[in-house]
Tab-separated table of C-alpha atoms in Angstrom:
chain	number	residue	atom	x	y	z
A	102	MET	CA	-17.491	-6.605	12.996
A	103	SER	CA	-20.601	-5.655	14.888
A	104	GLY	CA	-23.445	-4.035	13.075
A	105	SER	CA	-23.178	-0.896	15.187
A	106	SER	CA	-19.510	-0.302	14.373
A	107	LYS	CA	-19.031	2.332	11.692
A	108	ILE	CA	-16.330	1.175	9.321
A	109	THR	CA	-14.768	4.640	9.075
A	110	GLY	CA	-15.005	5.438	12.780
A	111	TRP	CA	-11.369	4.705	13.630
A	112	ALA	CA	-10.430	7.499	16.056
A	113	ASP	CA	-10.515	6.920	19.800
A	114	SER	CA	-13.660	8.575	21.158
A	115	LYS	CA	-11.795	9.957	24.170
A	116	THR	CA	-8.411	11.030	22.843
A	117	GLY	CA	-9.251	11.620	19.187
A	118	GLU	CA	-6.216	9.565	18.191
A	119	PHE	CA	-6.250	7.063	15.350
A	120	LYS	CA	-5.407	3.525	16.486
A	121	ARG	CA	-4.724	0.958	13.754
A	122	GLY	CA	-6.046	-2.519	14.502
A	123	GLN	CA	-3.903	-5.628	14.291
A	124	SER	CA	-4.215	-7.954	11.316
A	125	ALA	CA	-6.253	-11.039	12.237
A	126	PHE	CA	-4.762	-13.649	9.891
A	127	ARG	CA	-1.023	-14.230	10.267
A	128	SER	CA	-0.168	-17.603	8.712
A	129	PHE	CA	2.711	-18.026	6.296
A	130	ILE	CA	3.319	-19.681	2.937
A	131	SER	CA	6.436	-21.784	3.426
A	132	LYS	CA	8.538	-24.104	1.292
A	133	LYS	CA	9.500	-26.121	4.371
A	134	PRO	CA	8.360	-29.783	4.203
A	135	GLY	CA	4.946	-30.310	5.765
A	136	ALA	CA	3.955	-26.628	5.736
A	137	GLU	CA	0.226	-25.952	5.939
A	138	PHE	CA	0.513	-23.491	3.058
A	139	PRO	CA	3.143	-24.695	0.573
A	140	PRO	CA	4.105	-22.622	-2.501
A	141	GLU	CA	2.134	-23.791	-5.539
A	142	LYS	CA	1.261	-22.114	-8.804
A	143	GLY	CA	-2.380	-21.009	-8.930
A	144	ARG	CA	-3.194	-22.130	-5.403
A	145	TYR	CA	-3.411	-18.648	-3.892
A	146	HIS	CA	-5.423	-15.582	-4.822
A	147	LEU	CA	-4.502	-12.071	-3.751
A	148	TYR	CA	-7.250	-9.540	-3.052
A	149	VAL	CA	-6.152	-5.907	-3.167
A	150	SER	CA	-7.323	-2.367	-3.656
A	151	TYR	CA	-5.345	-0.096	-5.963
A	152	ALA	CA	-6.247	2.693	-3.559
A	153	CYS	CA	-4.676	1.092	-0.495
A	154	PRO	CA	-0.969	1.675	0.237
A	155	TRP	CA	-0.704	-1.551	2.248
A	156	ALA	CA	-2.120	-3.635	-0.617
A	157	HIS	CA	0.032	-1.691	-3.074
A	158	ARG	CA	3.117	-3.113	-1.347
A	159	THR	CA	2.085	-6.640	-2.287
A	160	LEU	CA	1.439	-5.791	-5.934
A	161	ILE	CA	4.892	-4.230	-6.267
A	162	ALA	CA	6.651	-7.173	-4.595
A	163	ARG	CA	4.621	-9.655	-6.647
A	164	GLN	CA	5.731	-8.053	-9.917
A	165	LEU	CA	9.347	-7.521	-8.883
A	166	LYS	CA	9.585	-11.234	-8.047
A	167	GLY	CA	7.923	-12.371	-11.281
A	168	LEU	CA	4.919	-13.971	-9.569
A	169	GLU	CA	2.306	-12.754	-12.057
A	170	GLU	CA	1.593	-16.245	-13.433
A	171	ILE	CA	1.803	-17.908	-10.029
A	172	ILE	CA	-0.405	-15.687	-7.839
A	173	PRO	CA	-3.370	-14.062	-9.638
A	174	TYR	CA	-5.117	-11.109	-8.053
A	175	THR	CA	-8.361	-9.159	-7.999
A	176	SER	CA	-8.724	-5.492	-7.141
A	177	VAL	CA	-11.878	-4.334	-5.411
A	178	HIS	CA	-13.777	-1.171	-6.345
A	179	TRP	CA	-12.241	2.019	-4.932
A	180	HIS	CA	-15.425	2.958	-3.055
A	181	MET	CA	-15.488	1.620	0.498
A	182	GLN	CA	-18.857	1.934	2.239
A	183	GLU	CA	-20.531	0.567	5.376
A	184	LYS	CA	-19.966	-3.057	4.358
A	185	GLY	CA	-16.356	-2.373	3.471
A	186	TRP	CA	-14.661	-3.096	0.165
A	187	ARG	CA	-16.916	-4.311	-2.620
A	188	PHE	CA	-16.152	-6.021	-5.898
A	189	ALA	CA	-16.762	-4.073	-9.082
A	190	THR	CA	-19.548	-5.347	-11.312
A	191	THR	CA	-19.080	-6.448	-14.903
A	192	ASP	CA	-20.646	-3.250	-16.242
A	193	GLU	CA	-18.348	-0.919	-14.305
A	194	LYS	CA	-15.361	0.175	-16.345
A	195	LEU	CA	-12.575	1.128	-13.974
A	196	PRO	CA	-8.892	1.652	-14.775
A	197	GLY	CA	-6.365	-0.997	-13.864
A	198	ALA	CA	-6.124	-4.717	-14.497
A	199	HIS	CA	-8.298	-7.294	-12.726
A	200	VAL	CA	-10.897	-4.888	-11.358
A	201	GLY	CA	-14.154	-6.818	-11.372
A	202	PRO	CA	-16.171	-9.591	-9.738
A	203	ASP	CA	-14.457	-12.151	-7.539
A	204	PRO	CA	-13.366	-14.930	-9.943
A	205	ILE	CA	-13.166	-17.482	-7.130
A	206	HIS	CA	-16.592	-16.725	-5.622
A	207	PRO	CA	-18.753	-15.202	-8.382
A	208	ASP	CA	-21.727	-14.726	-6.057
A	209	TYR	CA	-19.802	-12.677	-3.505
A	210	THR	CA	-20.370	-8.927	-3.645
A	211	HIS	CA	-18.006	-7.793	-0.886
A	212	LEU	CA	-14.625	-8.783	0.486
A	213	ARG	CA	-16.322	-9.408	3.830
A	214	ASP	CA	-18.125	-12.392	2.274
A	215	ILE	CA	-14.779	-14.205	2.102
A	216	TYR	CA	-14.036	-13.450	5.733
A	217	PHE	CA	-17.415	-14.722	6.913
A	218	ALA	CA	-17.118	-17.857	4.754
A	219	VAL	CA	-13.813	-18.609	6.483
A	220	ASP	CA	-15.107	-17.653	9.939
A	221	PRO	CA	-18.849	-17.012	10.398
A	222	GLU	CA	-18.112	-15.441	13.815
A	223	TYR	CA	-15.423	-13.083	12.548
A	224	LYS	CA	-15.421	-9.763	14.449
A	225	GLY	CA	-12.507	-7.903	12.884
A	226	ARG	CA	-12.100	-5.575	9.935
A	227	PHE	CA	-12.211	-6.699	6.306
A	228	THR	CA	-8.894	-5.477	4.995
A	229	VAL	CA	-6.717	-5.595	1.921
A	230	PRO	CA	-4.429	-7.185	1.076
A	231	THR	CA	-5.998	-10.574	1.707
A	232	LEU	CA	-4.071	-13.656	0.596
A	233	TYR	CA	-6.483	-16.563	0.119
A	234	ASP	CA	-5.794	-20.300	-0.227
A	235	ILE	CA	-8.214	-21.588	-2.871
A	236	LYS	CA	-7.521	-25.250	-2.111
A	237	GLN	CA	-8.217	-25.111	1.625
A	238	LYS	CA	-10.669	-22.189	1.472
A	239	LYS	CA	-8.705	-20.348	4.122
A	240	ILE	CA	-7.269	-16.881	4.494
A	241	VAL	CA	-3.511	-17.223	4.802
A	242	SER	CA	-2.767	-13.639	5.775
A	243	ASN	CA	-4.065	-10.101	5.700
A	244	GLU	CA	-0.819	-8.552	6.963
A	245	SER	CA	0.999	-6.806	4.123
A	246	SER	CA	4.428	-6.730	5.766
A	247	GLU	CA	4.379	-10.516	6.057
A	248	ILE	CA	2.823	-11.221	2.657
A	249	ILE	CA	5.603	-9.368	0.863
A	250	ARG	CA	8.211	-11.387	2.724
A	251	MET	CA	6.538	-14.613	1.617
A	252	PHE	CA	6.833	-13.352	-1.939
A	253	TYR	CA	10.561	-12.614	-1.514
A	254	THR	CA	11.679	-16.202	-0.994
A	255	GLU	CA	9.026	-18.892	-0.614
A	256	PHE	CA	8.268	-19.309	-4.331
A	257	ASP	CA	11.899	-19.194	-5.479
A	258	ASP	CA	12.025	-22.924	-6.255
A	259	ILE	CA	9.358	-22.516	-8.951
A	260	LEU	CA	10.627	-19.230	-10.382
A	261	PRO	CA	12.898	-18.646	-13.375
A	262	GLU	CA	16.475	-17.824	-12.392
A	263	GLU	CA	16.134	-14.129	-13.299
A	264	TYR	CA	13.465	-13.682	-10.631
A	265	LYS	CA	14.877	-16.151	-8.136
A	266	LYS	CA	17.967	-13.961	-7.788
A	267	VAL	CA	15.936	-10.788	-7.069
A	268	ASP	CA	16.748	-10.091	-3.415
A	269	LEU	CA	14.513	-7.452	-1.864
A	270	PHE	CA	15.704	-8.105	1.684
A	271	PRO	CA	19.456	-8.742	1.338
A	272	GLN	CA	21.234	-10.173	4.343
A	273	HIS	CA	23.781	-7.362	4.641
A	274	LEU	CA	21.043	-4.711	4.781
A	275	GLN	CA	18.468	-6.456	6.931
A	276	GLU	CA	19.390	-4.695	10.160
A	277	GLU	CA	19.279	-1.266	8.511
A	278	ILE	CA	16.026	-2.035	6.717
A	279	GLU	CA	14.359	-3.274	9.910
A	280	SER	CA	15.468	-0.168	11.790
A	281	THR	CA	14.205	2.086	9.009
A	282	ASN	CA	10.917	0.177	8.804
A	283	ASP	CA	10.180	0.900	12.455
A	284	TRP	CA	10.153	4.682	12.365
A	285	THR	CA	8.994	4.880	8.742
A	286	TYR	CA	5.904	2.845	9.612
A	287	ASN	CA	5.088	4.659	12.849
A	288	ASP	CA	5.722	8.204	11.685
A	289	ILE	CA	5.140	8.165	7.903
A	290	ASN	CA	3.171	5.141	6.626
A	291	ASN	CA	0.819	5.217	9.600
A	292	GLY	CA	1.589	8.839	10.440
A	293	VAL	CA	-0.474	10.194	7.561
A	294	TYR	CA	-3.452	8.209	8.869
A	295	LYS	CA	-2.884	9.397	12.432
A	296	SER	CA	-2.963	12.954	11.115
A	297	GLY	CA	-5.896	12.440	8.781
A	298	PHE	CA	-8.179	10.485	11.105
A	299	ALA	CA	-7.445	12.531	14.236
A	300	SER	CA	-10.662	13.943	15.639
A	301	THR	CA	-9.130	16.532	17.969
A	302	GLN	CA	-6.635	19.337	17.363
A	303	GLU	CA	-4.291	17.880	19.954
A	304	ALA	CA	-4.265	14.424	18.334
A	305	TYR	CA	-3.667	15.951	14.910
A	306	GLU	CA	-0.763	18.102	16.046
A	307	SER	CA	0.832	15.218	17.963
A	308	ALA	CA	0.880	13.208	14.712
A	309	ILE	CA	1.819	15.880	12.194
A	310	ALA	CA	5.059	16.895	13.938
A	311	PRO	CA	6.759	13.451	13.867
A	312	LEU	CA	5.457	12.881	10.334
A	313	PHE	CA	7.320	15.877	8.950
A	314	ALA	CA	10.345	15.308	11.168
A	315	SER	CA	10.645	11.817	9.699
A	316	LEU	CA	10.131	13.074	6.148
A	317	ALA	CA	13.029	15.460	6.811
A	318	ARG	CA	15.036	12.462	8.020
A	319	VAL	CA	14.302	10.593	4.777
A	320	GLU	CA	15.170	13.706	2.778
A	321	SER	CA	18.538	13.993	4.507
A	322	HIS	CA	19.299	10.307	3.932
A	323	LEU	CA	18.395	10.364	0.244
A	324	ALA	CA	20.198	13.662	-0.360
A	325	SER	CA	23.399	12.124	0.992
A	326	GLN	CA	23.251	9.151	-1.393
A	327	SER	CA	24.734	8.917	-4.877
A	328	HIS	CA	22.636	5.908	-5.891
A	329	PRO	CA	18.963	5.962	-6.989
A	330	TYR	CA	17.427	3.699	-4.347
A	331	TYR	CA	17.058	3.913	-0.601
A	332	PHE	CA	19.920	1.513	0.124
A	333	GLY	CA	22.175	1.182	-2.868
A	334	ASN	CA	21.849	0.394	-6.540
A	335	THR	CA	18.953	-2.066	-6.341
A	336	VAL	CA	15.403	-1.901	-5.055
A	337	THR	CA	14.851	-3.213	-1.539
A	338	GLU	CA	11.976	-3.506	0.894
A	339	ALA	CA	12.753	0.009	2.132
A	340	ASP	CA	11.825	1.422	-1.281
A	341	ILE	CA	8.615	-0.592	-1.485
A	342	ARG	CA	7.348	0.350	1.960
A	343	LEU	CA	8.086	4.069	1.614
A	344	PHE	CA	6.965	4.461	-2.006
A	345	THR	CA	3.332	3.546	-1.417
A	346	THR	CA	2.927	6.439	1.018
A	347	ILE	CA	4.977	9.013	-0.888
A	348	ILE	CA	3.217	8.389	-4.218
A	349	ARG	CA	-0.080	9.234	-2.475
A	350	PHE	CA	1.231	12.207	-0.549
A	351	ASP	CA	0.700	15.106	-2.951
A	352	PRO	CA	-2.457	13.764	-4.672
A	353	VAL	CA	-4.250	12.888	-1.409
A	354	TYR	CA	-2.546	13.287	1.937
A	355	VAL	CA	-1.650	16.972	1.605
A	356	GLN	CA	-5.259	18.107	1.385
A	357	HIS	CA	-7.382	15.175	2.534
A	358	PHE	CA	-5.325	14.251	5.615
A	359	LYS	CA	-4.173	17.841	6.282
A	360	CYS	CA	-0.517	16.902	5.831
A	361	ASN	CA	0.145	20.328	4.374
A	362	ILE	CA	3.223	21.742	6.063
A	363	ARG	CA	5.022	20.957	2.814
A	364	ASP	CA	4.271	18.861	-0.229
A	365	ILE	CA	6.772	16.476	-1.780
A	366	ARG	CA	7.229	18.132	-5.156
A	367	SER	CA	8.223	21.526	-3.820
A	368	GLY	CA	9.409	20.796	-0.289
A	369	PHE	CA	11.489	17.600	-0.429
A	370	PRO	CA	13.664	17.585	-3.589
A	371	ALA	CA	15.571	14.376	-2.816
A	372	ILE	CA	12.399	12.428	-1.997
A	373	HIS	CA	10.782	13.869	-5.116
A	374	LYS	CA	13.685	12.700	-7.268
A	375	TRP	CA	13.641	9.235	-5.650
A	376	VAL	CA	9.880	8.636	-6.010
A	377	ARG	CA	9.843	9.782	-9.648
A	378	HIS	CA	12.741	7.494	-10.513
A	379	LEU	CA	10.891	4.499	-9.078
A	380	TYR	CA	7.644	5.415	-10.826
A	381	TRP	CA	9.070	6.173	-14.245
A	382	SER	CA	11.986	3.712	-14.363
A	383	VAL	CA	10.836	0.573	-12.532
A	384	PRO	CA	7.706	-0.977	-14.118
A	385	ALA	CA	6.548	-2.708	-10.919
A	386	PHE	CA	6.013	0.694	-9.300
A	387	HIS	CA	4.462	2.409	-12.327
A	388	ASP	CA	2.206	-0.445	-13.432
A	389	THR	CA	0.628	-0.913	-10.004
A	390	THR	CA	-0.147	2.768	-9.335
A	391	GLN	CA	-3.682	3.864	-10.225
A	392	PHE	CA	-4.292	7.503	-9.339
A	393	GLU	CA	-8.026	7.443	-10.085
A	394	HIS	CA	-8.562	4.690	-7.526
A	395	ILE	CA	-6.339	6.494	-5.026
A	396	LYS	CA	-7.939	9.931	-5.266
A	397	ARG	CA	-11.541	8.761	-5.451
A	398	HIS	CA	-11.243	6.230	-2.650
A	399	TYR	CA	-9.984	8.629	-0.023
A	400	THR	CA	-12.120	11.601	-0.959
A	401	ARG	CA	-15.379	9.718	-1.509
A	402	SER	CA	-15.139	6.921	1.054
A	403	HIS	CA	-14.086	8.971	4.093
A	404	THR	CA	-17.271	10.952	4.510
A	405	GLN	CA	-16.390	11.837	8.100
A	406	ILE	CA	-13.545	13.924	6.611
A	407	ASN	CA	-15.156	15.018	3.345
A	408	PRO	CA	-18.981	14.881	3.734
A	409	PRO	CA	-19.832	16.098	0.197
A	410	SER	CA	-17.350	13.604	-1.330
A	411	ILE	CA	-15.763	16.165	-3.617
A	412	THR	CA	-12.532	14.993	-5.254
A	413	PRO	CA	-10.033	17.824	-5.887
A	414	VAL	CA	-8.781	18.069	-9.456
A	415	GLY	CA	-5.180	18.766	-8.505
A	416	PRO	CA	-2.374	18.569	-8.180
A	417	LEU	CA	-1.719	18.308	-11.901
A	418	PRO	CA	-0.096	16.199	-13.026
A	419	ASP	CA	-0.457	13.475	-10.418
A	420	ILE	CA	3.290	12.953	-10.685
A	421	LEU	CA	5.784	15.060	-12.611
A	422	PRO	CA	8.140	13.649	-15.249
A	423	GLU	CA	11.662	12.937	-14.044
A	424	ASP	CA	13.101	15.940	-15.892
A	425	GLU	CA	10.572	18.568	-14.723
A	426	GLU	CA	10.159	20.561	-11.528
A	427	VAL	CA	7.423	22.830	-10.221
A	428	GLU	CA	7.940	26.521	-10.963
A	429	ALA	CA	8.923	27.368	-7.381
A	430	VAL	CA	11.719	24.799	-7.476
A	431	ASN	CA	12.874	26.013	-10.880
A	432	ALA	CA	13.043	29.539	-9.507
A	433	ALA	CA	15.015	28.399	-6.486
A	434	LEU	CA	17.434	26.584	-8.772
A	435	GLY	CA	17.818	29.609	-11.021
A	436	GLY	CA	15.851	27.983	-13.823
A	437	LYS	CA	17.912	24.785	-13.839
A	438	LYS	CA	16.107	21.435	-13.871
């Protein structure tokens, strides 16, 4: 990245539209014989931010597949400044596990140091998640959608049977999941960013309309289902990819990204029920969600949106218990929960 490029200057200067860059590292861990990156315990290190929805995907998949002892991880500090993500220092006490200095490169202060060590001429962005090969000193991938798929299958031969049989991308649902991924990514996962980082009224309004149309589409789908997950009675990739946006929606995206036509807790009852079930009933979703990192990162790192870096106190609580509703919903239901 050039020295003149502002790390938070992501909107097109002419159209005001947010354009997400492509991930630069797209290799794959594979159990096929002769693979450059074979599955091995302790060989890879995952760099994440608890604040980042893309990195959050990898933490959820990692825990669902029982990879905690096979792929260690480090979370960066929530505050992203001109040099990008930095590692927390030993004297900073932040919530969440593994938030501290880089255990692989103790002298590195920023994630960018890893990128430049791998490629001194690197010109891209320094993003999380970053999956790093300790043995070869290479970045395997910084594309979350591909990292989670590596986790689904490529380590199965060294996993206990209970985790080997966890299928997050089942064959009979793959076509539906892929189709859902397409519009969910464009309109919702990335849609909140297109709304939030728009620098013209026209760009903002062109993003906010499909965002809420697609949320209504999710609401209709979930309301028609009798099971707790997006596609059936078990967690799949569709749940993982949608959850990391929805869990951030009320605490951050409603106010910070101006996604305020409706919030989740009072405007989308089926989505609200679904996201709370995942958070409160499936440890991989609960354990990897850190609201302090989420709220402080967005509100204090994006100074082009929030110059004084004031973090709103609400909504309170960050997420409601499964058996509670906001007062407006209770009233609409006649007091029934």
